[in-house]
Coordinates of C-alpha atoms and ligand atoms in Angstrom, one line a residue:
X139 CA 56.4 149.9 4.4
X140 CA 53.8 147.4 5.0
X141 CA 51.0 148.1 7.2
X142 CA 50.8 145.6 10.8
X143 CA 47.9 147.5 12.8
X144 CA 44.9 149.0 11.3
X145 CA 42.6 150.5 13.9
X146 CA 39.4 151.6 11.9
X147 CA 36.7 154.2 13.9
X148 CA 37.0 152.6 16.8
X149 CA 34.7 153.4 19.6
X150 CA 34.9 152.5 23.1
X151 CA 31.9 153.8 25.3
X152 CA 31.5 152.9 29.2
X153 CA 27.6 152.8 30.3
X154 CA 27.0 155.1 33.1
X155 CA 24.2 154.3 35.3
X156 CA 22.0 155.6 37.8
X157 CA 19.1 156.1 39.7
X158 CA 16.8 153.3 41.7
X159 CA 16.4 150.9 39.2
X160 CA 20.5 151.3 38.4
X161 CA 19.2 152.6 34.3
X162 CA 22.0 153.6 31.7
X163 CA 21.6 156.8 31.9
X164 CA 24.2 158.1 29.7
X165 CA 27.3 157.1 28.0
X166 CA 31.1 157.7 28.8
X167 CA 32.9 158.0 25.6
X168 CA 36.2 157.4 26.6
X169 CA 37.7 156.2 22.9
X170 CA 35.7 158.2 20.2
X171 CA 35.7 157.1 16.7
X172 CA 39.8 157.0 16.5
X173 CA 41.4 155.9 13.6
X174 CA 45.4 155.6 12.5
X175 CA 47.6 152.7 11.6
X176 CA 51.0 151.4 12.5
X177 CA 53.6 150.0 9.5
X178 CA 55.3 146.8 10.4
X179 CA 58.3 148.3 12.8
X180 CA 57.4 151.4 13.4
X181 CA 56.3 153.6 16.6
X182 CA 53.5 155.3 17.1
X183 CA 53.1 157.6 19.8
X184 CA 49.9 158.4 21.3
X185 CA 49.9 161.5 24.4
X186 CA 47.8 163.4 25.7
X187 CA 46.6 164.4 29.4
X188 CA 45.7 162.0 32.0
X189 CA 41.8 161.3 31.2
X190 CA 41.9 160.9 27.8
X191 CA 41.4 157.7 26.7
X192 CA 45.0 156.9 26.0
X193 CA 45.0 153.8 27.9
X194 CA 41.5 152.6 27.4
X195 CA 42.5 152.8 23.2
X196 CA 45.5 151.0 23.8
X197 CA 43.1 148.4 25.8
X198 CA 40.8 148.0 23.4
X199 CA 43.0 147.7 20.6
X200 CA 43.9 144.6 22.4
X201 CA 40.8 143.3 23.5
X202 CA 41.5 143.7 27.4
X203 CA 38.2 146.3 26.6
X204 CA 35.9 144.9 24.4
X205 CA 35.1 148.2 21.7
X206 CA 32.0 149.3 21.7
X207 CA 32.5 149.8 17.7
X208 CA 35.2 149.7 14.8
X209 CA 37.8 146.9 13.8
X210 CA 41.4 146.4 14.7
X211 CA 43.5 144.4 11.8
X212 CA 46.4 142.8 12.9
X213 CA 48.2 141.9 9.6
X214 CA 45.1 139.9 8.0
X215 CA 43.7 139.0 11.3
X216 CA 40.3 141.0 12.3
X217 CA 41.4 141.4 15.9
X218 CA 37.9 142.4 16.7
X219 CA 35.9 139.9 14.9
X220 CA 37.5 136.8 16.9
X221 CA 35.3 134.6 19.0
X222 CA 37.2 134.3 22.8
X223 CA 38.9 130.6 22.0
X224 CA 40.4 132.0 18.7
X225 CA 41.5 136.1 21.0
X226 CA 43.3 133.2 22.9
X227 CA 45.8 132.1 19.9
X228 CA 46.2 135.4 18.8
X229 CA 46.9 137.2 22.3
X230 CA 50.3 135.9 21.7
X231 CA 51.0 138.4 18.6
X232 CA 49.9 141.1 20.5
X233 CA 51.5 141.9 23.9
X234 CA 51.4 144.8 26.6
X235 CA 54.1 146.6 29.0
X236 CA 52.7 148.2 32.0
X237 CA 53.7 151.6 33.7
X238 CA 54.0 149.8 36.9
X239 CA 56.4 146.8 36.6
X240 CA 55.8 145.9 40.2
X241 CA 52.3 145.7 39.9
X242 CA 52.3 144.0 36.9
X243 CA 55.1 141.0 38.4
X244 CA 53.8 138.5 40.5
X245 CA 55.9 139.2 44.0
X246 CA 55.6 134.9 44.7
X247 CA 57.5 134.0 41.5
X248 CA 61.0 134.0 40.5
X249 CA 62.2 136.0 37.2
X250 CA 62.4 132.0 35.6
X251 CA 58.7 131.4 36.6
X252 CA 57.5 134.7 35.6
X253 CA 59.4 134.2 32.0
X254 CA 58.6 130.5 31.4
X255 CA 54.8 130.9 32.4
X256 CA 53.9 132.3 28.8
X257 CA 55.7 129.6 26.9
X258 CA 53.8 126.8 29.3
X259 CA 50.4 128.2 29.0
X260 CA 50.6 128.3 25.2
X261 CA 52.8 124.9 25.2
X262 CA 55.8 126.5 23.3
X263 CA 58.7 124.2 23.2
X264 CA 59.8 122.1 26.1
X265 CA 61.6 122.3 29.1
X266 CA 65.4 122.5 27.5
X267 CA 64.3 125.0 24.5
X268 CA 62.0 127.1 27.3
X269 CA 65.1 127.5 29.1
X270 CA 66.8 128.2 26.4
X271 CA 64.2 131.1 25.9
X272 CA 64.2 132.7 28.5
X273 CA 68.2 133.0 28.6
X274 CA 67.5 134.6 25.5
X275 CA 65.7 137.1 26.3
X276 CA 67.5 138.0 29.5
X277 CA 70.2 138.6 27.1
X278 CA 68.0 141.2 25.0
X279 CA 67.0 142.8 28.1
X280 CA 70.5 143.5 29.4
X281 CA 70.2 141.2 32.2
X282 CA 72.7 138.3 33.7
X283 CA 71.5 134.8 34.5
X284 CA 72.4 134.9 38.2
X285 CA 69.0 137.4 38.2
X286 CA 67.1 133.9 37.8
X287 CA 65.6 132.9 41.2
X288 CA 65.3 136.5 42.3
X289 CA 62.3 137.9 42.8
X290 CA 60.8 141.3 41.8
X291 CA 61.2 143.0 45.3
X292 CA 64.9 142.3 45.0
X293 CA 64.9 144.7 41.9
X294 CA 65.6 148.3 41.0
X295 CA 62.2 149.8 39.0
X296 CA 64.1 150.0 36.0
X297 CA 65.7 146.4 36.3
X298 CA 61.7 145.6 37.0
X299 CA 60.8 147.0 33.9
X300 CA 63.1 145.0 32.0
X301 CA 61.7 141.5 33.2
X302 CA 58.2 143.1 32.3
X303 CA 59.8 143.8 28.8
X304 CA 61.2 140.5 28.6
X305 CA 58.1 138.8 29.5
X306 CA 56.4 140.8 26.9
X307 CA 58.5 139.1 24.5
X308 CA 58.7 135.7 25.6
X309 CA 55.8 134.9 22.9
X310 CA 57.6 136.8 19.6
X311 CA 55.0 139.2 20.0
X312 CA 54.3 141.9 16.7
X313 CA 52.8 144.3 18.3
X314 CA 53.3 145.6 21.5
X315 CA 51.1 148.4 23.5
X316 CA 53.8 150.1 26.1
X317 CA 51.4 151.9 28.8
X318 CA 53.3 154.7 30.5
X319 CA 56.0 152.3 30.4
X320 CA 58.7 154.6 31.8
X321 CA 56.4 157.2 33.6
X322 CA 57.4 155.8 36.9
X323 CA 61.3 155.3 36.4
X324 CA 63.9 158.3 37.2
X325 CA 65.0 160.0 34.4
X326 CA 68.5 158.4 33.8
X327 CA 66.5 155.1 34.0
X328 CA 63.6 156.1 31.6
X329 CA 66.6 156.9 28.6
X330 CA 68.0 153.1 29.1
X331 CA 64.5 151.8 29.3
X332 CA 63.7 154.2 26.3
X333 CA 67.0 152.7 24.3
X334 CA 66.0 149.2 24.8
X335 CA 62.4 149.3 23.2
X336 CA 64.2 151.1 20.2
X337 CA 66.2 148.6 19.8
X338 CA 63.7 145.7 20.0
X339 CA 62.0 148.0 17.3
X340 CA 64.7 148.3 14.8
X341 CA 66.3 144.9 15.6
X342 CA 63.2 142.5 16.1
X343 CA 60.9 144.5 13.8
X344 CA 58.2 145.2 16.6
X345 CA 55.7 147.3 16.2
X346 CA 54.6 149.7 19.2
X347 CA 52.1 151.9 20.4
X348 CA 54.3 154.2 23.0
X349 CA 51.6 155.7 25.0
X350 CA 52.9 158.3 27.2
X351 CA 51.4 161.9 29.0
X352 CA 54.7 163.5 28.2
X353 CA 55.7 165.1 24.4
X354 CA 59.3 165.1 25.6
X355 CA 59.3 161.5 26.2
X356 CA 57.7 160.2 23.1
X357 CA 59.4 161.9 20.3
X358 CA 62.7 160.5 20.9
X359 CA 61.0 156.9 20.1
X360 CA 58.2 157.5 17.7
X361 CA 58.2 157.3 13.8
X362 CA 54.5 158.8 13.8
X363 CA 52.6 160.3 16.9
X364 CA 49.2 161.3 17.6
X365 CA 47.3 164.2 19.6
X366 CA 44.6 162.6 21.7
X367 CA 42.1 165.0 23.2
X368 CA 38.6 163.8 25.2
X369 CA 38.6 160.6 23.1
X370 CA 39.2 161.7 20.5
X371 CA 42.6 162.5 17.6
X372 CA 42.9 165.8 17.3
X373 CA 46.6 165.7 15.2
X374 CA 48.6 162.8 13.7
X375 CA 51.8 163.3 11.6
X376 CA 55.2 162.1 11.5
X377 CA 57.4 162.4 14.7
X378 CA 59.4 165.6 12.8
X379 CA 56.6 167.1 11.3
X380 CA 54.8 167.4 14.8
X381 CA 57.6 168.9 16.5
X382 CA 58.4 171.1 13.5
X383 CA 55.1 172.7 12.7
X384 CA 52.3 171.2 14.9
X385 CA 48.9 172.9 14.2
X386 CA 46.8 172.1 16.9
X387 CA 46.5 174.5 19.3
X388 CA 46.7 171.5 22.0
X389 CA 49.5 170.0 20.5
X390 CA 51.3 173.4 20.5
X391 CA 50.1 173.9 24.2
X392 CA 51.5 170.5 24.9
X393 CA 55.0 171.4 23.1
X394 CA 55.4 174.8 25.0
X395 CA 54.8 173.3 28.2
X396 CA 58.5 171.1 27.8
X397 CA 61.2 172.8 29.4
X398 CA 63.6 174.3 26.9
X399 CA 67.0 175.6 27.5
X400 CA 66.6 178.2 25.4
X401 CA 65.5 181.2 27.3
X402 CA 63.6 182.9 24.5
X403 CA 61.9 179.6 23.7
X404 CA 60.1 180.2 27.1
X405 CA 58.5 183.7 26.1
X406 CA 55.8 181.4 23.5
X407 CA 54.6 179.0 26.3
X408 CA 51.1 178.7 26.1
X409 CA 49.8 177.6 29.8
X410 CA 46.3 175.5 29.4
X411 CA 43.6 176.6 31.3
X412 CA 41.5 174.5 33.3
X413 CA 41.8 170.8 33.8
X414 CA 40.2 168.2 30.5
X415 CA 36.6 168.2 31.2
X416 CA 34.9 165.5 31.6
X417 CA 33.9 162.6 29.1
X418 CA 30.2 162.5 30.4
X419 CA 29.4 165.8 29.4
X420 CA 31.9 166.8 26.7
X421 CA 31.7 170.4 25.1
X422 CA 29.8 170.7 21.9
X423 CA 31.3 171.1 18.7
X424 CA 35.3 171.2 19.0
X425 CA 35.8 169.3 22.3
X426 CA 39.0 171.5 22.7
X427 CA 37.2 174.7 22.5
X428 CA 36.7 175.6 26.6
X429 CA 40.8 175.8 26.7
X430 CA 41.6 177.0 23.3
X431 CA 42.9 179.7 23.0
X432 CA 42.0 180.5 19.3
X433 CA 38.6 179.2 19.1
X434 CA 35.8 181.0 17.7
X435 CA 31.8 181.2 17.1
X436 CA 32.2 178.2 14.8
X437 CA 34.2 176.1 16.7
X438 CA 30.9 175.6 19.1
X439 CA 28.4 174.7 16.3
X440 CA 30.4 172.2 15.1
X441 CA 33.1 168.8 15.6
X442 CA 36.1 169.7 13.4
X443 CA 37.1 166.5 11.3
X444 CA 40.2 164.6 11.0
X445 CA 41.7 165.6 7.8
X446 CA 45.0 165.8 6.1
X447 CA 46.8 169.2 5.4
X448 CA 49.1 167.3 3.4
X449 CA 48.8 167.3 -0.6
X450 CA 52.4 165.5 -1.0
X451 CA 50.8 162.7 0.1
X452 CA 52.6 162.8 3.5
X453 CA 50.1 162.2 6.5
X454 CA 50.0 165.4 8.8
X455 CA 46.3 165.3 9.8
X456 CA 44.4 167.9 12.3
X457 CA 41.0 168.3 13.8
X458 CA 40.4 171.9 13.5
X459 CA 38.3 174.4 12.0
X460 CA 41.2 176.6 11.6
X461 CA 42.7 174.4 8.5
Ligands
LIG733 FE1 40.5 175.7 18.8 FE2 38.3 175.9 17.2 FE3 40.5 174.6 16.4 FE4 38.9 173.6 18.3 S1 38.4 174.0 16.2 S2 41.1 173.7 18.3 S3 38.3 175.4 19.4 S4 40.3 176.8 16.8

């Protein structure tokens, strides 16, 4: 399977500053030297708690933050390395679905404007073949013509979320960066919503970064997933080896805390203490170690690294000094 995203120590660091004379006086390290990569077609999941840096790595990939540091390789293209006239050509390859699809809709344009905006602003086709398009991919959506002039108040959240899906695709995008995309839908809407991006996947060969806060959530979707903690990756493995044997003592924390219908399953919940602390003054050494509940004298001293526990050459890698 060929590799479509390569994110390589990527760093994305938010001056904070203070004082009279309004000095950087420190540095808030929201995306911390993260690397992983994404085949062509595939999903990879990225969780974590609210706070982070979930969504300011899934900016930055894209260029909505400019990183601080690293490269992101889309295909052959050095995402990070393009000057802003040549970001412009390639923002079409690379596309983003918001957790808030009313937000993210204009509420003065119809469904046709919203979709045929894209395709006019990169002159793509003309006004029969846009048409044309945008039929399309109401069609791939799961949504009827007659939705045309309508506008987005006149729309469930989960029909919302569609046209922001659709709109997403109007440029044949690669890769796509899906932000907490069904975080605000019910939960019979969030399994349709979750169905139609695996589908795009496996039929249009898209890749994806699903970032959600919620496990539960983002193994049904995800070939691979990573653990994000302060910043930083503190697990990455295939979606069946993380939910089979996760090491991590967050990402175990994370899996006890989804409710299970099994009433013995509940006895091994592991409740987090405390809330993430904060970027600005991280914890030294393992940046987990104020909640974990298997850290020890070492753990303090030093940052575990990111390595693999794998010698079959499958990736299952962890951040911690207990492997
Ligand atoms: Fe816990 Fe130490 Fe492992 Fe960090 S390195 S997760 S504190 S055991």
């Amino acid at each position: 399977m060929s590799t479509l995203l390569e994110v390589k120590n990527l760093k994305k660091h938010f001056p904070i500053k203070g004082g009279f004379f309004r000095r950087v006086v420190g540095q808030l390290k929201a995306v911390d030297d993260v690397s992983f990569s994404i085949p062509k077609g595939h999903t990879f999941g990225l969780v974590g708690e609210s706070g982070c840096g979930k969504s300011t790595l899934g900016r930055a990939i894209l260029r909505l933050h400019e990183p601080t540091a690293g490269e992101v390789k889309l295909g052959d293209t050095n995402i990070t390395a393009l000057g802003s006239k040549e970001l412009v050509a390639h923002r079409k390859d690379m596309q983003i679905i918001f957790q808030d699809p009313y937000a993210s809709l204009s509420p003065r344009r119809t469904v046709m404007q919203t979709l045929l905006e894209p395709l006019e602003t990169h002159h793509i086709g003309d006004a029969a073949s846009r048409r044309k398009k945008v039929l399309e991919l109401l069609d791939i959506v799961g949504m009827r013509p007659n939705v045309l002039h309508r506008y987005p108040h006149e729309f469930s959240g989960g029909q919302r979320q569609r046209i922001g899906i659709a709109r997403a695709l109007t440029l044949d995008p690669k890769f796509i960066v899906a932000d907490e995309a069904v975080s605000a839908l019910d939960v019979s809407v969030q399994s349709q919503v979750l169905n139609l991006i695996a589908r795009l996947q496996r039929e249009l060969h898209i890749s994806f970064l699903f970032i959600s806060h919620d496990l539960a959530v983002v193994q049904h979707i995800s070939h691979e997933i990573g653990v994000m903690y302060l910043g930083k990756l503190v697990e990455v493995a295939s979606s069946t080896d993380l939910y089979k044997e996760p090491r991590h003592p967050y990402t175990k924390a994370l899996l006890s805390a989804i409710p299970s219908p099994d009433p013995d399953a509940r006895t091994h919940r592991t409740i987090l203490q405390g809330d993430v602390p904060s970027p600005l003054n991280p914890p030294s050494g393992c940046p987990f170690r104020t909640r974990c509940p298997e850290a020890m004298a070492q753990c303090a001293n030093a940052m575990p690294a990111l390595k693999n526990i794998h010698d079959d050459g499958n990736i299952h890698q962890v951040a911690c000094h207990l492997y």
